[in-house]
PDB file of C-alpha atoms in Angstrom:
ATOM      1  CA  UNK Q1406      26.753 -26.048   9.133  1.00 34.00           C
ATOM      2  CA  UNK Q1407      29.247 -24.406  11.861  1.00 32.00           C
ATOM      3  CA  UNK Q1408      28.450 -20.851   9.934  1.00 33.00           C
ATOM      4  CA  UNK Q1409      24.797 -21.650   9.812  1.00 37.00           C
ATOM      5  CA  UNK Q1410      24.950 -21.824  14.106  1.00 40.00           C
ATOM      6  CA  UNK Q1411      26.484 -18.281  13.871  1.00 38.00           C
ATOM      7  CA  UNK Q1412      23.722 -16.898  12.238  1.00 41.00           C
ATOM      8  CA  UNK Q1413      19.917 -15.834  14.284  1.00 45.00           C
ATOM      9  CA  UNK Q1414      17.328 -18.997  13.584  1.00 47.00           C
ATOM     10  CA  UNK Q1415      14.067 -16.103  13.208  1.00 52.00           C
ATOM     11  CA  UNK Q1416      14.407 -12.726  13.385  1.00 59.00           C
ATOM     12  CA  UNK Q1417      11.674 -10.160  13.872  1.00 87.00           C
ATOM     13  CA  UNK Q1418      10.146 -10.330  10.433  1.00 92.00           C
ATOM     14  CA  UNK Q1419       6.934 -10.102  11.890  1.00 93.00           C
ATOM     15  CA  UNK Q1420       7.441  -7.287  13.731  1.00 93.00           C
ATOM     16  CA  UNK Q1421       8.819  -5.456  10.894  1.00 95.00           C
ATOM     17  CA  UNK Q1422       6.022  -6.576   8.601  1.00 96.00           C
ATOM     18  CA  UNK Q1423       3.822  -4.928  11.496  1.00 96.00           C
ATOM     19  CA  UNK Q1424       5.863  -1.694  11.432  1.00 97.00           C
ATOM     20  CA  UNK Q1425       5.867  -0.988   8.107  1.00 97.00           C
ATOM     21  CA  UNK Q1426       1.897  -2.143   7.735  1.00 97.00           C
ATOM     22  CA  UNK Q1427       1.311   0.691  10.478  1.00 97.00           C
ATOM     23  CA  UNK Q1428       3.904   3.502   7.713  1.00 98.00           C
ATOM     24  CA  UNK Q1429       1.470   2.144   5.129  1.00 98.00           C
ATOM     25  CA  UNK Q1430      -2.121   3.292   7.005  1.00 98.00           C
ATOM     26  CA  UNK Q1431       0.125   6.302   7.895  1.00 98.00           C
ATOM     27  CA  UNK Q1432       0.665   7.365   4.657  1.00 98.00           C
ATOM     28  CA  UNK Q1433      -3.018   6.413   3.554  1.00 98.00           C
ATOM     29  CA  UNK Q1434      -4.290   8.674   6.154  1.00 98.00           C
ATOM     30  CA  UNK Q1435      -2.057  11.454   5.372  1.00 98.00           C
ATOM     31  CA  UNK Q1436      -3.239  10.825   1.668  1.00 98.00           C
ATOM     32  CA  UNK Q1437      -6.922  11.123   2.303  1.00 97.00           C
ATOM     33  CA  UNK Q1438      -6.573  14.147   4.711  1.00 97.00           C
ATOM     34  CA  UNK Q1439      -3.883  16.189   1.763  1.00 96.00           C
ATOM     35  CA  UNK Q1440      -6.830  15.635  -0.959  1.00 96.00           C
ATOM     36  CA  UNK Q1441      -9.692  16.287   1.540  1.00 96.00           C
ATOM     37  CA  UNK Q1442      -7.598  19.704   2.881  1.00 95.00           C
ATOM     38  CA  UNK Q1443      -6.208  20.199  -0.910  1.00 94.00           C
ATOM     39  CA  UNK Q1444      -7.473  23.682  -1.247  1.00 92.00           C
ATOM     40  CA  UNK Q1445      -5.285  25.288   1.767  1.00 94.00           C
ATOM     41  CA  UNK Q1446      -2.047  25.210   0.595  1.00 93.00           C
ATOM     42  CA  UNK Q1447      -0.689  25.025   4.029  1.00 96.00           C
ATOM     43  CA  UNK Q1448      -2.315  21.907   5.165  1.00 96.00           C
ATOM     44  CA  UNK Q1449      -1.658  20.343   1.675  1.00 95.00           C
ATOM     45  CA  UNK Q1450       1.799  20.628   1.885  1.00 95.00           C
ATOM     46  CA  UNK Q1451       1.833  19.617   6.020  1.00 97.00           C
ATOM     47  CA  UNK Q1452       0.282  16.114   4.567  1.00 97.00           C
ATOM     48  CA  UNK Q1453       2.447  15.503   1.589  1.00 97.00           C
ATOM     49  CA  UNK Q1454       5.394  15.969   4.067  1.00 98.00           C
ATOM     50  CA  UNK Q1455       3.634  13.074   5.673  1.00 98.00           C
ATOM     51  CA  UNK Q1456       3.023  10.598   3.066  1.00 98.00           C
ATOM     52  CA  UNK Q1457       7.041  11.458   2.460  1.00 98.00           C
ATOM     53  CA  UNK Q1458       7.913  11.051   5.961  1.00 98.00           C
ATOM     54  CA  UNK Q1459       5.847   7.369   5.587  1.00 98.00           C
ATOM     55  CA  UNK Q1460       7.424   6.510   2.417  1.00 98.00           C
ATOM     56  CA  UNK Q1461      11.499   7.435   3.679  1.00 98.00           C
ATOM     57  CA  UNK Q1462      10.303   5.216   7.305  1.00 98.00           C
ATOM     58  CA  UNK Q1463       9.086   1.728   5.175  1.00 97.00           C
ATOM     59  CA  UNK Q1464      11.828   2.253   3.036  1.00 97.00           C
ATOM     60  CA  UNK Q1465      13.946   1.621   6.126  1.00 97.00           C
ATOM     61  CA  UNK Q1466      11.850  -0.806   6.919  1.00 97.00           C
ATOM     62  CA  UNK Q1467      12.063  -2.786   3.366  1.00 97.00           C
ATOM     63  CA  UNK Q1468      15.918  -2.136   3.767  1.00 96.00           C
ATOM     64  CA  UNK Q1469      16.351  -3.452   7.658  1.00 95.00           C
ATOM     65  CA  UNK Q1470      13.928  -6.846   6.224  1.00 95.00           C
ATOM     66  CA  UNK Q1471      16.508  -7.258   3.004  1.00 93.00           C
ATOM     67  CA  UNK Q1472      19.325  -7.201   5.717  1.00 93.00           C
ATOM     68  CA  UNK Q1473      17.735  -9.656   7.913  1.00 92.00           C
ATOM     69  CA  UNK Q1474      16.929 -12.382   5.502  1.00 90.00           C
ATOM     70  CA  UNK Q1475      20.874 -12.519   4.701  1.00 87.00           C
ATOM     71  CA  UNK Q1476      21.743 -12.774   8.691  1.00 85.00           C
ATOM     72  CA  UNK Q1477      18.883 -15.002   9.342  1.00 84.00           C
ATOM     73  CA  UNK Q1478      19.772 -18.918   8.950  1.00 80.00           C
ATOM     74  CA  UNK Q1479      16.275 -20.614   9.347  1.00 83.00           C
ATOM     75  CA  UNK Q1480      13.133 -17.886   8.788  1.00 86.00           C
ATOM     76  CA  UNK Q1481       9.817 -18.051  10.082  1.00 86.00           C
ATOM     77  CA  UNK Q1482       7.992 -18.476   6.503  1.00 87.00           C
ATOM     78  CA  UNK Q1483       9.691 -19.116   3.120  1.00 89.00           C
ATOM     79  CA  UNK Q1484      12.457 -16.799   1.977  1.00 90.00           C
ATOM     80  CA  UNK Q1485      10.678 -15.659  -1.188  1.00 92.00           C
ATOM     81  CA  UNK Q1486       7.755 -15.116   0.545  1.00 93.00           C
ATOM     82  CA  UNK Q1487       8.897 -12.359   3.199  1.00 94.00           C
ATOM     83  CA  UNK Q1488      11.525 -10.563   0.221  1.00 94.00           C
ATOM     84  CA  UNK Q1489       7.647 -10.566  -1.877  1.00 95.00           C
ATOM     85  CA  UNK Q1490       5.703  -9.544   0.597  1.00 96.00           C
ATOM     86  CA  UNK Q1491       7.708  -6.513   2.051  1.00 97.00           C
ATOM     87  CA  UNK Q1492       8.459  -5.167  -1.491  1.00 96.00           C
ATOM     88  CA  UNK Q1493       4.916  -5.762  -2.700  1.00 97.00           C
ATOM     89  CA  UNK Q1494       4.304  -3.400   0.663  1.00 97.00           C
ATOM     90  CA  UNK Q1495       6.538  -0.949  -0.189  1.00 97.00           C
ATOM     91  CA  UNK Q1496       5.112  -0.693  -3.666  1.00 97.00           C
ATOM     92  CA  UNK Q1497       1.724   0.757  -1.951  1.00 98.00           C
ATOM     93  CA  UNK Q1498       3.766   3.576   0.223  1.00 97.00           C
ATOM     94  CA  UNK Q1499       5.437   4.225  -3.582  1.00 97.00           C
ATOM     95  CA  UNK Q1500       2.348   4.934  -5.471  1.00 97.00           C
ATOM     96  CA  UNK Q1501       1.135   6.952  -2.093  1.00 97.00           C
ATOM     97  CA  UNK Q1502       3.984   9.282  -2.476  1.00 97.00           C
ATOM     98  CA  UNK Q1503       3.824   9.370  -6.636  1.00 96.00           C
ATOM     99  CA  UNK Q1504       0.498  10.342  -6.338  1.00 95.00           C
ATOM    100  CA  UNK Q1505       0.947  12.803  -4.118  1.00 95.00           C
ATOM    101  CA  UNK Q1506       3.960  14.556  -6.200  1.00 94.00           C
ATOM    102  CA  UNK Q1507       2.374  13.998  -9.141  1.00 93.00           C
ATOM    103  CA  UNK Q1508      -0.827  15.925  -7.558  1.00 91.00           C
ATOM    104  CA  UNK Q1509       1.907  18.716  -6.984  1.00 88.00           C
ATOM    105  CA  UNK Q1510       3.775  18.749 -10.558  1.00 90.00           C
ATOM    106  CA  UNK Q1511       0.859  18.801 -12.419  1.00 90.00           C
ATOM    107  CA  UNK Q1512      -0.671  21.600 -10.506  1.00 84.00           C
ATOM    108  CA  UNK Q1513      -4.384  20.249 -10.283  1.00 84.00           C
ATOM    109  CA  UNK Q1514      -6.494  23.112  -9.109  1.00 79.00           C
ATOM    110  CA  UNK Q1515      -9.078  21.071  -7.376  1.00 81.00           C
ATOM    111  CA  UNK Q1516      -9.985  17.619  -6.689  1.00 90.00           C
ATOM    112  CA  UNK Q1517     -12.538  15.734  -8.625  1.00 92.00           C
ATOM    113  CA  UNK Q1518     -15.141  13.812  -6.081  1.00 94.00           C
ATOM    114  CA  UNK Q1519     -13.499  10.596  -8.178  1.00 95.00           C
ATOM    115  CA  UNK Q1520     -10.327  11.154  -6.462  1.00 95.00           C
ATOM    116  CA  UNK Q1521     -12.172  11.320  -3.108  1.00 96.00           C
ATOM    117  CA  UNK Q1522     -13.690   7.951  -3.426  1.00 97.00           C
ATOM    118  CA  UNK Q1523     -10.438   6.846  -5.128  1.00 97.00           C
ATOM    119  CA  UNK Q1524      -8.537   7.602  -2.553  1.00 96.00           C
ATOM    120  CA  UNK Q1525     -11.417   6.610   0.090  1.00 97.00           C
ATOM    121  CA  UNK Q1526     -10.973   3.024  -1.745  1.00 97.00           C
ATOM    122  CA  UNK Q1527      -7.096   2.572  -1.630  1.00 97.00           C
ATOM    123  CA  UNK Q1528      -7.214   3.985   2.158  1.00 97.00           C
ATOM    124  CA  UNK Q1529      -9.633   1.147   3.388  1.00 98.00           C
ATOM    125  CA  UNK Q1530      -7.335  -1.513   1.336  1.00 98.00           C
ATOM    126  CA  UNK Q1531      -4.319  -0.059   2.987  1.00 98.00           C
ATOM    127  CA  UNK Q1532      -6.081  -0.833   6.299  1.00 98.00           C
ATOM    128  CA  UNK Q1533      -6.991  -3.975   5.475  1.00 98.00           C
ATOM    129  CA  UNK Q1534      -3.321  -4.704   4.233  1.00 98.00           C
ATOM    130  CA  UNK Q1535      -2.437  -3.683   8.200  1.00 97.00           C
ATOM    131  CA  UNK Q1536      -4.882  -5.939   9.513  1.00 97.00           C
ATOM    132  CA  UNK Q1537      -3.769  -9.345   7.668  1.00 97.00           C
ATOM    133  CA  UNK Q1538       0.022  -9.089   8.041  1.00 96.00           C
ATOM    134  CA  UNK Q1539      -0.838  -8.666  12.031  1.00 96.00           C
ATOM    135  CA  UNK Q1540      -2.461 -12.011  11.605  1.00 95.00           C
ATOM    136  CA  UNK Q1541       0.789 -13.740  10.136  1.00 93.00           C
ATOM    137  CA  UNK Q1542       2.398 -15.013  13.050  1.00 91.00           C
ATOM    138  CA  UNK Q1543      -0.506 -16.841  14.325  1.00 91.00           C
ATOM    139  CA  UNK Q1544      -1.738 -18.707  11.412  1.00 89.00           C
ATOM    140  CA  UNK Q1545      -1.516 -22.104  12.788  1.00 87.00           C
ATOM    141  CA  UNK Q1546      -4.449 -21.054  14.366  1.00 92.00           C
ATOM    142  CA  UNK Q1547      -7.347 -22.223  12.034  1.00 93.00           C
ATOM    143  CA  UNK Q1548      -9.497 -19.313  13.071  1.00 95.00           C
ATOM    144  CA  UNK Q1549      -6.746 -17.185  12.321  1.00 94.00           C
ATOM    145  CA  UNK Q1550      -5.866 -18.606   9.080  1.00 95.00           C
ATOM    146  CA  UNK Q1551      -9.526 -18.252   8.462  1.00 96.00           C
ATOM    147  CA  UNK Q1552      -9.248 -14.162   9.287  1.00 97.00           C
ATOM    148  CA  UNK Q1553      -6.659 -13.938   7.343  1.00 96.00           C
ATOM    149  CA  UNK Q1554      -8.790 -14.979   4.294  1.00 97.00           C
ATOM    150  CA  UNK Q1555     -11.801 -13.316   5.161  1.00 97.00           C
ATOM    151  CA  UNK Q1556      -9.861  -9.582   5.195  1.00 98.00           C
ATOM    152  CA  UNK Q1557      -7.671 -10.722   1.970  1.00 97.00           C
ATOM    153  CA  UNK Q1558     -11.258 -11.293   0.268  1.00 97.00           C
ATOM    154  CA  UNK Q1559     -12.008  -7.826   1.452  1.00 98.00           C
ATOM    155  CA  UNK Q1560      -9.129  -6.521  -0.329  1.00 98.00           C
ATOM    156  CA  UNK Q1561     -10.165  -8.391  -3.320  1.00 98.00           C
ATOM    157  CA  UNK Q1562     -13.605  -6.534  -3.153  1.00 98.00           C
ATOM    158  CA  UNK Q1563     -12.140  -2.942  -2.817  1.00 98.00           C
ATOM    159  CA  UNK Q1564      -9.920  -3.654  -5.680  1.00 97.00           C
ATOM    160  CA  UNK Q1565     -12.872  -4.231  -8.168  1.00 97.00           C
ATOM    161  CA  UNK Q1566     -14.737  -1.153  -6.414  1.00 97.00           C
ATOM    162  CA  UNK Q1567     -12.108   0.920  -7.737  1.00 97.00           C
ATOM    163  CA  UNK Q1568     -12.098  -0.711 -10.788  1.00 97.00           C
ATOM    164  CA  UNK Q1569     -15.280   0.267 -11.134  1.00 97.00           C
ATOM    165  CA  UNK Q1570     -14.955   4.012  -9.670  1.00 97.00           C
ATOM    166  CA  UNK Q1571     -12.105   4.269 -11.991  1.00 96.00           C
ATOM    167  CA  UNK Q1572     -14.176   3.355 -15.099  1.00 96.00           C
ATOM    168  CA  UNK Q1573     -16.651   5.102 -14.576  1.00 97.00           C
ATOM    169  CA  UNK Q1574     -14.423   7.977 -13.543  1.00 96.00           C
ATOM    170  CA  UNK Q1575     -12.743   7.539 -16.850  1.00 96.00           C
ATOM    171  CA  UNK Q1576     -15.656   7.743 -19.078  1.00 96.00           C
ATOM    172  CA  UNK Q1577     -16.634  11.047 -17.588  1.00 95.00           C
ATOM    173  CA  UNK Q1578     -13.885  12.795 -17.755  1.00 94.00           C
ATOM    174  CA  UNK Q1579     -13.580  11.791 -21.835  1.00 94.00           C
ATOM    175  CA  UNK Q1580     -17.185  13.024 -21.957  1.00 95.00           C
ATOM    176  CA  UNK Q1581     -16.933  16.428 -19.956  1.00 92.00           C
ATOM    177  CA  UNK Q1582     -13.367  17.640 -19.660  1.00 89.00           C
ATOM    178  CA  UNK Q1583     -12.995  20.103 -22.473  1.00 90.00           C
ATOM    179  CA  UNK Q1584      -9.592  21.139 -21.448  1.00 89.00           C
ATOM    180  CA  UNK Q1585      -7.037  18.534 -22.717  1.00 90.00           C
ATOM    181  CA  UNK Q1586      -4.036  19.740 -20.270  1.00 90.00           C
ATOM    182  CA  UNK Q1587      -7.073  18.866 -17.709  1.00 89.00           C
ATOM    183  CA  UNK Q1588      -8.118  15.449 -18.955  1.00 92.00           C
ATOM    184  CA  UNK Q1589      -4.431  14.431 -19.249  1.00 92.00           C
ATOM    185  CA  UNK Q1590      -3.688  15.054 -15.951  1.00 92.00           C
ATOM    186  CA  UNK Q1591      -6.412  13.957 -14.295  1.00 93.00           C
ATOM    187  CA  UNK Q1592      -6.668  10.330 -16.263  1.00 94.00           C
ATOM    188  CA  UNK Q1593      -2.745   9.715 -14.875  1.00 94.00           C
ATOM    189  CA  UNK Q1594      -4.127  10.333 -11.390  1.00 94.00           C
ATOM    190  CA  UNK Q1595      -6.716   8.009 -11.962  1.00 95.00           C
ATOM    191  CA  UNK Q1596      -4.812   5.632 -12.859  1.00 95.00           C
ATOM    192  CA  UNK Q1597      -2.128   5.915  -9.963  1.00 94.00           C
ATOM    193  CA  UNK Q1598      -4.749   5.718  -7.640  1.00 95.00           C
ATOM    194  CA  UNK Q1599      -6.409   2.679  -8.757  1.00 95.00           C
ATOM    195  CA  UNK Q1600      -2.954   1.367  -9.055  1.00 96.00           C
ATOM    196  CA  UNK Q1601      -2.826   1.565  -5.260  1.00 97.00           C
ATOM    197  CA  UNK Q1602      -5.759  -1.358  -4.571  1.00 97.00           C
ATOM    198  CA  UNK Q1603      -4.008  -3.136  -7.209  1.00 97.00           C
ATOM    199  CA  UNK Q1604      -0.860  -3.705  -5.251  1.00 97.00           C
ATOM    200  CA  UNK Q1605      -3.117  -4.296  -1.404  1.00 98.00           C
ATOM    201  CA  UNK Q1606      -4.318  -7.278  -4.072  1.00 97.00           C
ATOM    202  CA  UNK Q1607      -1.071  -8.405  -5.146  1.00 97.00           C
ATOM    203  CA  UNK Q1608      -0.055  -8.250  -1.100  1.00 97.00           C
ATOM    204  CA  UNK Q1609      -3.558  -9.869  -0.425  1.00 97.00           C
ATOM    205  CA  UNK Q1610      -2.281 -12.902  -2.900  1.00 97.00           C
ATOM    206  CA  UNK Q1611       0.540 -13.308  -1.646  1.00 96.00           C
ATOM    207  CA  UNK Q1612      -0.892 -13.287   1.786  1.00 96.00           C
ATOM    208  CA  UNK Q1613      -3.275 -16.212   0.682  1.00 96.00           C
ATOM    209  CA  UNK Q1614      -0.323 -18.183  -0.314  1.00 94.00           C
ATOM    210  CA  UNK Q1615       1.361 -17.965   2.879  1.00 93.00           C
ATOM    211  CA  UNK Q1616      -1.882 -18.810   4.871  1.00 93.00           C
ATOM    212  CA  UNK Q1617      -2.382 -21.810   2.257  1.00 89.00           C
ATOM    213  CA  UNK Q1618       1.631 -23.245   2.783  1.00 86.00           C
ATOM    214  CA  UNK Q1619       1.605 -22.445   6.497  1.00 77.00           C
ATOM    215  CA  UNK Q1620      -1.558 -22.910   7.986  1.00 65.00           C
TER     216      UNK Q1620
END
């Protein structure tokens, strides 16, 4: 128990969950304003330096979190719970930045109006990601705890729009896109980007079991 004494009783996991929820809406916005700008080359590259410059800062983040938990003797929520929730985070800022390169490797000449509301979709998610991990520290506050819900329900929502966009998306391209190099590319795409508002959902779970255990 001595070495236990030695060790911090919190540490700022909060504040880091906050920090790297503000990298993830970073990167979202840089997203959304690389495929709305993707036709000058200039400004596309300017942006996907930005989702980059996102990705390298939560991956500190994610890193400085790890460290903490193995300095901290007594943590604000459950152990599991914080390693989850900052890697399901990071996950999101991942498939930001794959999209983005994979935009740039494949060498899409212009952007479907799927992508658009795609990336629309997994933007407001990412938001809403931001807004429930501010909540965390206060969740023994009922109305709170009740926020907390209420925006991880939201997530839940934009998850099955994109589902839907992404179907639909789907079924067009197999019906229009005569060029197969085309359709190939585009229906990985797709899919990255609806992988996005998959992970704010696993984040939004995971968020729901911390408000459930804690409030």
């Amino acid at each position: 128990m001595f070495f236990g004494k030695l060790l911090p009783r919190e540490g700022n996991f909060f504040e880091l969950f906050n920090e790297h929820g503000s990298q993830i809406v970073e990167g979202a916005r840089a997203f959304m304003l690389m495929i709305q700008n993707y036709n000058d080359l200039d400004l596309r590259e300017k942006y996907a330096a930005e989702v980059d410059k996102a990705e390298h800062a939560a991956d500190r983040i994610t890193a400085e979190v790890n460290r903490l938990l193995h300095r901290t003797f007594i943590t604000p929520i459950d152990r599991e719970q914080i390693h989850g929730l900052i890697n399901a985070m990071d996950d999101i800022l991942d498939l930001l930045q794959d999209s983005s390169e994979t935009m740039s490797l494949y060498d899409v000449r212009s952007i479907p109006e799927e992508v658009l509301r795609l990336g629309d979709l997994s933007a407001k998610c990412c938001e809403r990601v931001q807004h429930a991990v501010t909540l965390l520290p206060r969740l023994n506050e009922p109305k709170t705890a009740e926020a907390a819900i209420k925006t991880c329900e939201e997530i839940d929502k934009l998850e099955s729009d994109a589902d839907r966009v992404m179907r639909s998306a789907m079924s067009k391209l197999f019906r229009e896109q005569d060029d197969v190099r085309e359709l190939i590319k585009l229906k990985a795409i797709y899919e990255q980007l609806e992988s996005i508002s998959d992970r704010c959902e696993d984040v939004a779970n995971l968020i729901e079991g911390i408000v459930l255990e804690n409030s």
